[in-house]
């Protein structure tokens, strides 16, 4: 699992936190080993959040495939991520306990944050193991030459969407391996809140009106449930201030 990256191409977009590194990793458990993989990944959350330079570390499970887990972690810089990857808890809980129980090595995407930090002090918080809450990660593969237009359209959606009832998190990322791929990290209180979002004038104007026609293929999304307990609310602006 190599999380080191080289920012690619000339379509890389400006970031409000240029040194920050985000990692989105996929883990698919072997049949019958789902509980062991889940347990090992959950045990990695606490020590990883305590590592120097960690800004967030959240674990999710696909709603339609209990063998598939997704981790999104944000780090202050590449050095902090490198130190984390060299730590004893990564070696033990990830490489020795988790990887042998997977159908294939973890699929890792490194990304850069494009949206400004969410500084709402009184917003509701995501919770773990909620039967109603929805984590959505939609991916957008953008046509050559259209990255900046799509980026601006995506960013125009951020603040209005965060103000919608039921929106818990809404952050835009661009993958470093391929700058033409962007994704949102979204948390919603329930499916109804997400459905209302996808029918707002804001969504119809930007996604349907300005973004869909500039994609190589239609956007695809992973629907997940958060299974790691978020950190205390008091740490939101401190730990996520660079998010």
mmCIF file of N, CA and C in Angstrom, residues 166-243:
data_model
loop_
_atom_site.group_PDB
_atom_site.id
_atom_site.type_symbol
_atom_site.label_atom_id
_atom_site.label_comp_id
_atom_site.label_asym_id
_atom_site.label_seq_id
_atom_site.Cartn_x
_atom_site.Cartn_y
_atom_site.Cartn_z
ATOM 1 N N UNK A 166 -29.980 18.563 6.603
ATOM 2 C CA UNK A 166 -29.527 17.182 6.503
ATOM 3 C C UNK A 166 -28.118 17.003 5.994
ATOM 4 N N UNK A 167 -27.440 18.085 5.551
ATOM 5 C CA UNK A 167 -26.063 17.964 5.078
ATOM 6 C C UNK A 167 -25.117 18.005 6.266
ATOM 7 N N UNK A 168 -24.299 16.959 6.426
ATOM 8 C CA UNK A 168 -23.341 16.862 7.524
ATOM 9 C C UNK A 168 -21.919 17.183 7.066
ATOM 10 N N UNK A 169 -21.550 16.742 5.877
ATOM 11 C CA UNK A 169 -20.225 17.002 5.302
ATOM 12 C C UNK A 169 -20.382 17.134 3.796
ATOM 13 N N UNK A 170 -19.584 18.022 3.197
ATOM 14 C CA UNK A 170 -19.610 18.185 1.746
ATOM 15 C C UNK A 170 -18.283 18.783 1.323
ATOM 16 N N UNK A 171 -17.346 17.937 0.897
ATOM 17 C CA UNK A 171 -15.983 18.355 0.567
ATOM 18 C C UNK A 171 -15.594 17.843 -0.812
ATOM 19 N N UNK A 172 -14.908 18.675 -1.581
ATOM 20 C CA UNK A 172 -14.495 18.336 -2.942
ATOM 21 C C UNK A 172 -13.005 18.026 -2.981
ATOM 22 N N UNK A 173 -12.657 16.926 -3.660
ATOM 23 C CA UNK A 173 -11.268 16.497 -3.819
ATOM 24 C C UNK A 173 -10.959 16.269 -5.295
ATOM 25 N N UNK A 174 -9.665 16.355 -5.618
ATOM 26 C CA UNK A 174 -9.146 16.019 -6.949
ATOM 27 C C UNK A 174 -8.048 14.985 -6.764
ATOM 28 N N UNK A 175 -8.106 13.881 -7.513
ATOM 29 C CA UNK A 175 -7.080 12.863 -7.349
ATOM 30 C C UNK A 175 -5.766 13.355 -7.930
ATOM 31 N N UNK A 176 -4.688 12.975 -7.258
ATOM 32 C CA UNK A 176 -3.359 13.411 -7.711
ATOM 33 C C UNK A 176 -2.868 12.559 -8.877
ATOM 34 N N UNK A 177 -3.270 11.288 -8.924
ATOM 35 C CA UNK A 177 -2.828 10.417 -10.005
ATOM 36 C C UNK A 177 -3.398 10.860 -11.351
ATOM 37 N N UNK A 178 -4.642 11.366 -11.343
ATOM 38 C CA UNK A 178 -5.292 11.827 -12.567
ATOM 39 C C UNK A 178 -6.113 13.063 -12.221
ATOM 40 N N UNK A 179 -5.604 14.261 -12.522
ATOM 41 C CA UNK A 179 -6.318 15.493 -12.158
ATOM 42 C C UNK A 179 -7.687 15.637 -12.813
ATOM 43 N N UNK A 180 -7.981 14.785 -13.816
ATOM 44 C CA UNK A 180 -9.299 14.849 -14.440
ATOM 45 C C UNK A 180 -10.353 14.096 -13.634
ATOM 46 N N UNK A 181 -9.958 13.486 -12.528
ATOM 47 C CA UNK A 181 -10.910 12.784 -11.658
ATOM 48 C C UNK A 181 -11.098 13.582 -10.377
ATOM 49 N N UNK A 182 -12.340 13.958 -10.093
ATOM 50 C CA UNK A 182 -12.704 14.622 -8.854
ATOM 51 C C UNK A 182 -13.760 13.798 -8.133
ATOM 52 N N UNK A 183 -13.851 13.987 -6.830
ATOM 53 C CA UNK A 183 -14.925 13.327 -6.083
ATOM 54 C C UNK A 183 -15.334 14.186 -4.900
ATOM 55 N N UNK A 184 -16.594 14.043 -4.526
ATOM 56 C CA UNK A 184 -17.099 14.665 -3.306
ATOM 57 C C UNK A 184 -17.100 13.642 -2.181
ATOM 58 N N UNK A 185 -16.872 14.122 -0.965
ATOM 59 C CA UNK A 185 -17.114 13.316 0.230
ATOM 60 C C UNK A 185 -18.300 13.951 0.935
ATOM 61 N N UNK A 186 -19.424 13.216 0.987
ATOM 62 C CA UNK A 186 -20.674 13.748 1.512
ATOM 63 C C UNK A 186 -21.210 12.856 2.627
ATOM 64 N N UNK A 187 -21.739 13.481 3.672
ATOM 65 C CA UNK A 187 -22.501 12.776 4.691
ATOM 66 C C UNK A 187 -23.849 13.469 4.848
ATOM 67 N N UNK A 188 -24.912 12.651 4.852
ATOM 68 C CA UNK A 188 -26.281 13.150 4.961
ATOM 69 C C UNK A 188 -26.997 12.433 6.103
ATOM 70 N N UNK A 189 -27.914 13.138 6.756
ATOM 71 C CA UNK A 189 -28.628 12.543 7.883
ATOM 72 C C UNK A 189 -29.451 11.338 7.474
ATOM 73 N N UNK A 190 -29.963 11.347 6.249
ATOM 74 C CA UNK A 190 -30.773 10.218 5.772
ATOM 75 C C UNK A 190 -30.916 10.304 4.254
ATOM 76 N N UNK A 191 -31.523 9.274 3.695
ATOM 77 C CA UNK A 191 -31.687 9.196 2.250
ATOM 78 C C UNK A 191 -32.596 10.302 1.727
ATOM 79 N N UNK A 192 -33.594 10.699 2.524
ATOM 80 C CA UNK A 192 -34.501 11.756 2.085
ATOM 81 C C UNK A 192 -33.759 13.070 1.906
ATOM 82 N N UNK A 193 -32.833 13.383 2.822
ATOM 83 C CA UNK A 193 -32.056 14.622 2.696
ATOM 84 C C UNK A 193 -31.222 14.602 1.425
ATOM 85 N N UNK A 194 -30.615 13.449 1.116
ATOM 86 C CA UNK A 194 -29.821 13.323 -0.099
ATOM 87 C C UNK A 194 -30.705 13.462 -1.335
ATOM 88 N N UNK A 195 -31.884 12.845 -1.311
ATOM 89 C CA UNK A 195 -32.791 12.933 -2.451
ATOM 90 C C UNK A 195 -33.239 14.374 -2.685
ATOM 91 N N UNK A 196 -33.507 15.107 -1.602
ATOM 92 C CA UNK A 196 -33.890 16.521 -1.755
ATOM 93 C C UNK A 196 -32.747 17.318 -2.376
ATOM 94 N N UNK A 197 -31.507 17.018 -1.935
ATOM 95 C CA UNK A 197 -30.347 17.709 -2.498
ATOM 96 C C UNK A 197 -30.249 17.510 -4.002
ATOM 97 N N UNK A 198 -30.491 16.304 -4.446
ATOM 98 C CA UNK A 198 -30.336 15.991 -5.865
ATOM 99 C C UNK A 198 -31.473 16.531 -6.722
ATOM 100 N N UNK A 199 -32.417 17.210 -6.079
ATOM 101 C CA UNK A 199 -33.500 17.859 -6.823
ATOM 102 C C UNK A 199 -33.561 19.360 -6.560
ATOM 103 N N UNK A 200 -32.510 19.915 -5.952
ATOM 104 C CA UNK A 200 -32.482 21.352 -5.717
ATOM 105 C C UNK A 200 -32.125 22.103 -7.001
ATOM 106 N N UNK A 201 -32.536 23.365 -7.112
ATOM 107 C CA UNK A 201 -32.105 24.169 -8.266
ATOM 108 C C UNK A 201 -30.583 24.246 -8.368
ATOM 109 N N UNK A 202 -29.908 24.270 -7.236
ATOM 110 C CA UNK A 202 -28.445 24.305 -7.214
ATOM 111 C C UNK A 202 -27.860 23.080 -7.900
ATOM 112 N N UNK A 203 -28.344 21.885 -7.542
ATOM 113 C CA UNK A 203 -27.857 20.640 -8.140
ATOM 114 C C UNK A 203 -28.200 20.585 -9.633
ATOM 115 N N UNK A 204 -29.425 20.943 -9.975
ATOM 116 C CA UNK A 204 -29.848 20.865 -11.376
ATOM 117 C C UNK A 204 -29.072 21.861 -12.236
ATOM 118 N N UNK A 205 -28.791 23.022 -11.686
ATOM 119 C CA UNK A 205 -28.058 24.028 -12.465
ATOM 120 C C UNK A 205 -26.620 23.587 -12.731
ATOM 121 N N UNK A 206 -25.914 23.172 -11.670
ATOM 122 C CA UNK A 206 -24.488 22.900 -11.825
ATOM 123 C C UNK A 206 -24.189 21.483 -12.306
ATOM 124 N N UNK A 207 -24.758 20.482 -11.639
ATOM 125 C CA UNK A 207 -24.441 19.105 -12.028
ATOM 126 C C UNK A 207 -25.072 18.772 -13.369
ATOM 127 N N UNK A 208 -26.371 18.968 -13.463
ATOM 128 C CA UNK A 208 -27.044 18.633 -14.721
ATOM 129 C C UNK A 208 -26.736 19.634 -15.827
ATOM 130 N N UNK A 209 -26.627 20.916 -15.481
ATOM 131 C CA UNK A 209 -26.486 21.932 -16.508
ATOM 132 C C UNK A 209 -25.070 22.195 -16.966
ATOM 133 N N UNK A 210 -24.073 22.131 -16.045
ATOM 134 C CA UNK A 210 -22.713 22.517 -16.400
ATOM 135 C C UNK A 210 -21.695 21.379 -16.318
ATOM 136 N N UNK A 211 -21.977 20.359 -15.514
ATOM 137 C CA UNK A 211 -20.973 19.316 -15.278
ATOM 138 C C UNK A 211 -21.215 18.067 -16.117
ATOM 139 N N UNK A 212 -22.440 17.560 -16.136
ATOM 140 C CA UNK A 212 -22.710 16.277 -16.805
ATOM 141 C C UNK A 212 -22.196 16.246 -18.235
ATOM 142 N N UNK A 213 -22.371 17.321 -18.991
ATOM 143 C CA UNK A 213 -21.966 17.355 -20.391
ATOM 144 C C UNK A 213 -20.471 17.450 -20.595
ATOM 145 N N UNK A 214 -19.715 17.648 -19.521
ATOM 146 C CA UNK A 214 -18.256 17.766 -19.622
ATOM 147 C C UNK A 214 -17.543 16.553 -19.020
ATOM 148 N N UNK A 215 -18.253 15.461 -18.833
ATOM 149 C CA UNK A 215 -17.672 14.240 -18.283
ATOM 150 C C UNK A 215 -17.396 13.228 -19.382
ATOM 151 N N UNK A 216 -16.350 12.418 -19.181
ATOM 152 C CA UNK A 216 -16.023 11.356 -20.134
ATOM 153 C C UNK A 216 -17.095 10.278 -20.098
ATOM 154 N N UNK A 217 -17.535 9.930 -18.900
ATOM 155 C CA UNK A 217 -18.614 8.962 -18.681
ATOM 156 C C UNK A 217 -19.514 9.534 -17.592
ATOM 157 N N UNK A 218 -20.750 9.066 -17.468
ATOM 158 C CA UNK A 218 -21.609 9.562 -16.384
ATOM 159 C C UNK A 218 -20.954 9.329 -15.021
ATOM 160 N N UNK A 219 -21.177 10.261 -14.100
ATOM 161 C CA UNK A 219 -20.566 10.120 -12.778
ATOM 162 C C UNK A 219 -21.135 8.904 -12.056
ATOM 163 N N UNK A 220 -20.287 8.300 -11.247
ATOM 164 C CA UNK A 220 -20.678 7.121 -10.476
ATOM 165 C C UNK A 220 -20.458 7.407 -8.994
ATOM 166 N N UNK A 221 -21.197 6.718 -8.143
ATOM 167 C CA UNK A 221 -21.125 7.016 -6.716
ATOM 168 C C UNK A 221 -21.106 5.744 -5.888
ATOM 169 N N UNK A 222 -20.362 5.785 -4.769
ATOM 170 C CA UNK A 222 -20.379 4.736 -3.762
ATOM 171 C C UNK A 222 -21.287 5.185 -2.620
ATOM 172 N N UNK A 223 -22.261 4.347 -2.263
ATOM 173 C CA UNK A 223 -23.168 4.615 -1.153
ATOM 174 C C UNK A 223 -22.681 3.804 0.044
ATOM 175 N N UNK A 224 -22.360 4.487 1.144
ATOM 176 C CA UNK A 224 -21.711 3.820 2.261
ATOM 177 C C UNK A 224 -22.343 4.205 3.590
ATOM 178 N N UNK A 225 -21.982 3.433 4.624
ATOM 179 C CA UNK A 225 -22.334 3.741 6.002
ATOM 180 C C UNK A 225 -21.043 3.987 6.775
ATOM 181 N N UNK A 226 -20.997 5.035 7.584
ATOM 182 C CA UNK A 226 -19.832 5.292 8.418
ATOM 183 C C UNK A 226 -19.816 4.306 9.584
ATOM 184 N N UNK A 227 -18.686 3.639 9.802
ATOM 185 C CA UNK A 227 -18.610 2.667 10.888
ATOM 186 C C UNK A 227 -17.590 3.047 11.964
ATOM 187 N N UNK A 228 -16.793 4.077 11.725
ATOM 188 C CA UNK A 228 -15.899 4.586 12.775
ATOM 189 C C UNK A 228 -16.594 5.753 13.467
ATOM 190 N N UNK A 229 -16.447 5.821 14.783
ATOM 191 C CA UNK A 229 -17.067 6.919 15.519
ATOM 192 C C UNK A 229 -16.277 8.202 15.289
ATOM 193 N N UNK A 230 -16.919 9.278 14.823
ATOM 194 C CA UNK A 230 -16.187 10.533 14.618
ATOM 195 C C UNK A 230 -15.597 11.045 15.926
ATOM 196 N N UNK A 231 -14.554 11.863 15.845
ATOM 197 C CA UNK A 231 -13.965 12.436 17.058
ATOM 198 C C UNK A 231 -14.925 13.413 17.708
ATOM 199 N N UNK A 232 -14.648 13.854 18.939
ATOM 200 C CA UNK A 232 -15.553 14.777 19.637
ATOM 201 C C UNK A 232 -15.804 16.040 18.838
ATOM 202 N N UNK A 233 -16.991 16.614 19.015
ATOM 203 C CA UNK A 233 -17.384 17.794 18.251
ATOM 204 C C UNK A 233 -16.435 18.955 18.493
ATOM 205 N N UNK A 234 -15.816 19.036 19.653
ATOM 206 C CA UNK A 234 -14.926 20.154 19.960
ATOM 207 C C UNK A 234 -13.716 20.200 19.050
ATOM 208 N N UNK A 235 -13.396 19.090 18.381
ATOM 209 C CA UNK A 235 -12.219 19.058 17.523
ATOM 210 C C UNK A 235 -12.525 19.396 16.074
ATOM 211 N N UNK A 236 -13.790 19.736 15.776
ATOM 212 C CA UNK A 236 -14.149 19.939 14.362
ATOM 213 C C UNK A 236 -13.330 21.048 13.720
ATOM 214 N N UNK A 237 -13.350 22.244 14.308
ATOM 215 C CA UNK A 237 -12.646 23.330 13.653
ATOM 216 C C UNK A 237 -11.152 23.205 13.802
ATOM 217 N N UNK A 238 -10.689 22.561 14.875
ATOM 218 C CA UNK A 238 -9.248 22.425 15.056
ATOM 219 C C UNK A 238 -8.652 21.404 14.110
ATOM 220 N N UNK A 239 -9.240 20.196 14.079
ATOM 221 C CA UNK A 239 -8.667 19.127 13.275
ATOM 222 C C UNK A 239 -9.057 19.227 11.810
ATOM 223 N N UNK A 240 -10.195 19.867 11.522
ATOM 224 C CA UNK A 240 -10.651 19.939 10.158
ATOM 225 C C UNK A 240 -10.415 21.319 9.563
ATOM 226 N N UNK A 241 -9.756 22.178 10.318
ATOM 227 C CA UNK A 241 -9.541 23.529 9.825
ATOM 228 C C UNK A 241 -8.739 23.567 8.551
ATOM 229 N N UNK A 242 -7.916 22.541 8.297
ATOM 230 C CA UNK A 242 -7.177 22.491 7.048
ATOM 231 C C UNK A 242 -7.782 21.551 6.064
ATOM 232 N N UNK A 243 -9.019 21.082 6.389
ATOM 233 C CA UNK A 243 -9.608 20.072 5.548
ATOM 234 C C UNK A 243 -10.230 20.660 4.317
#
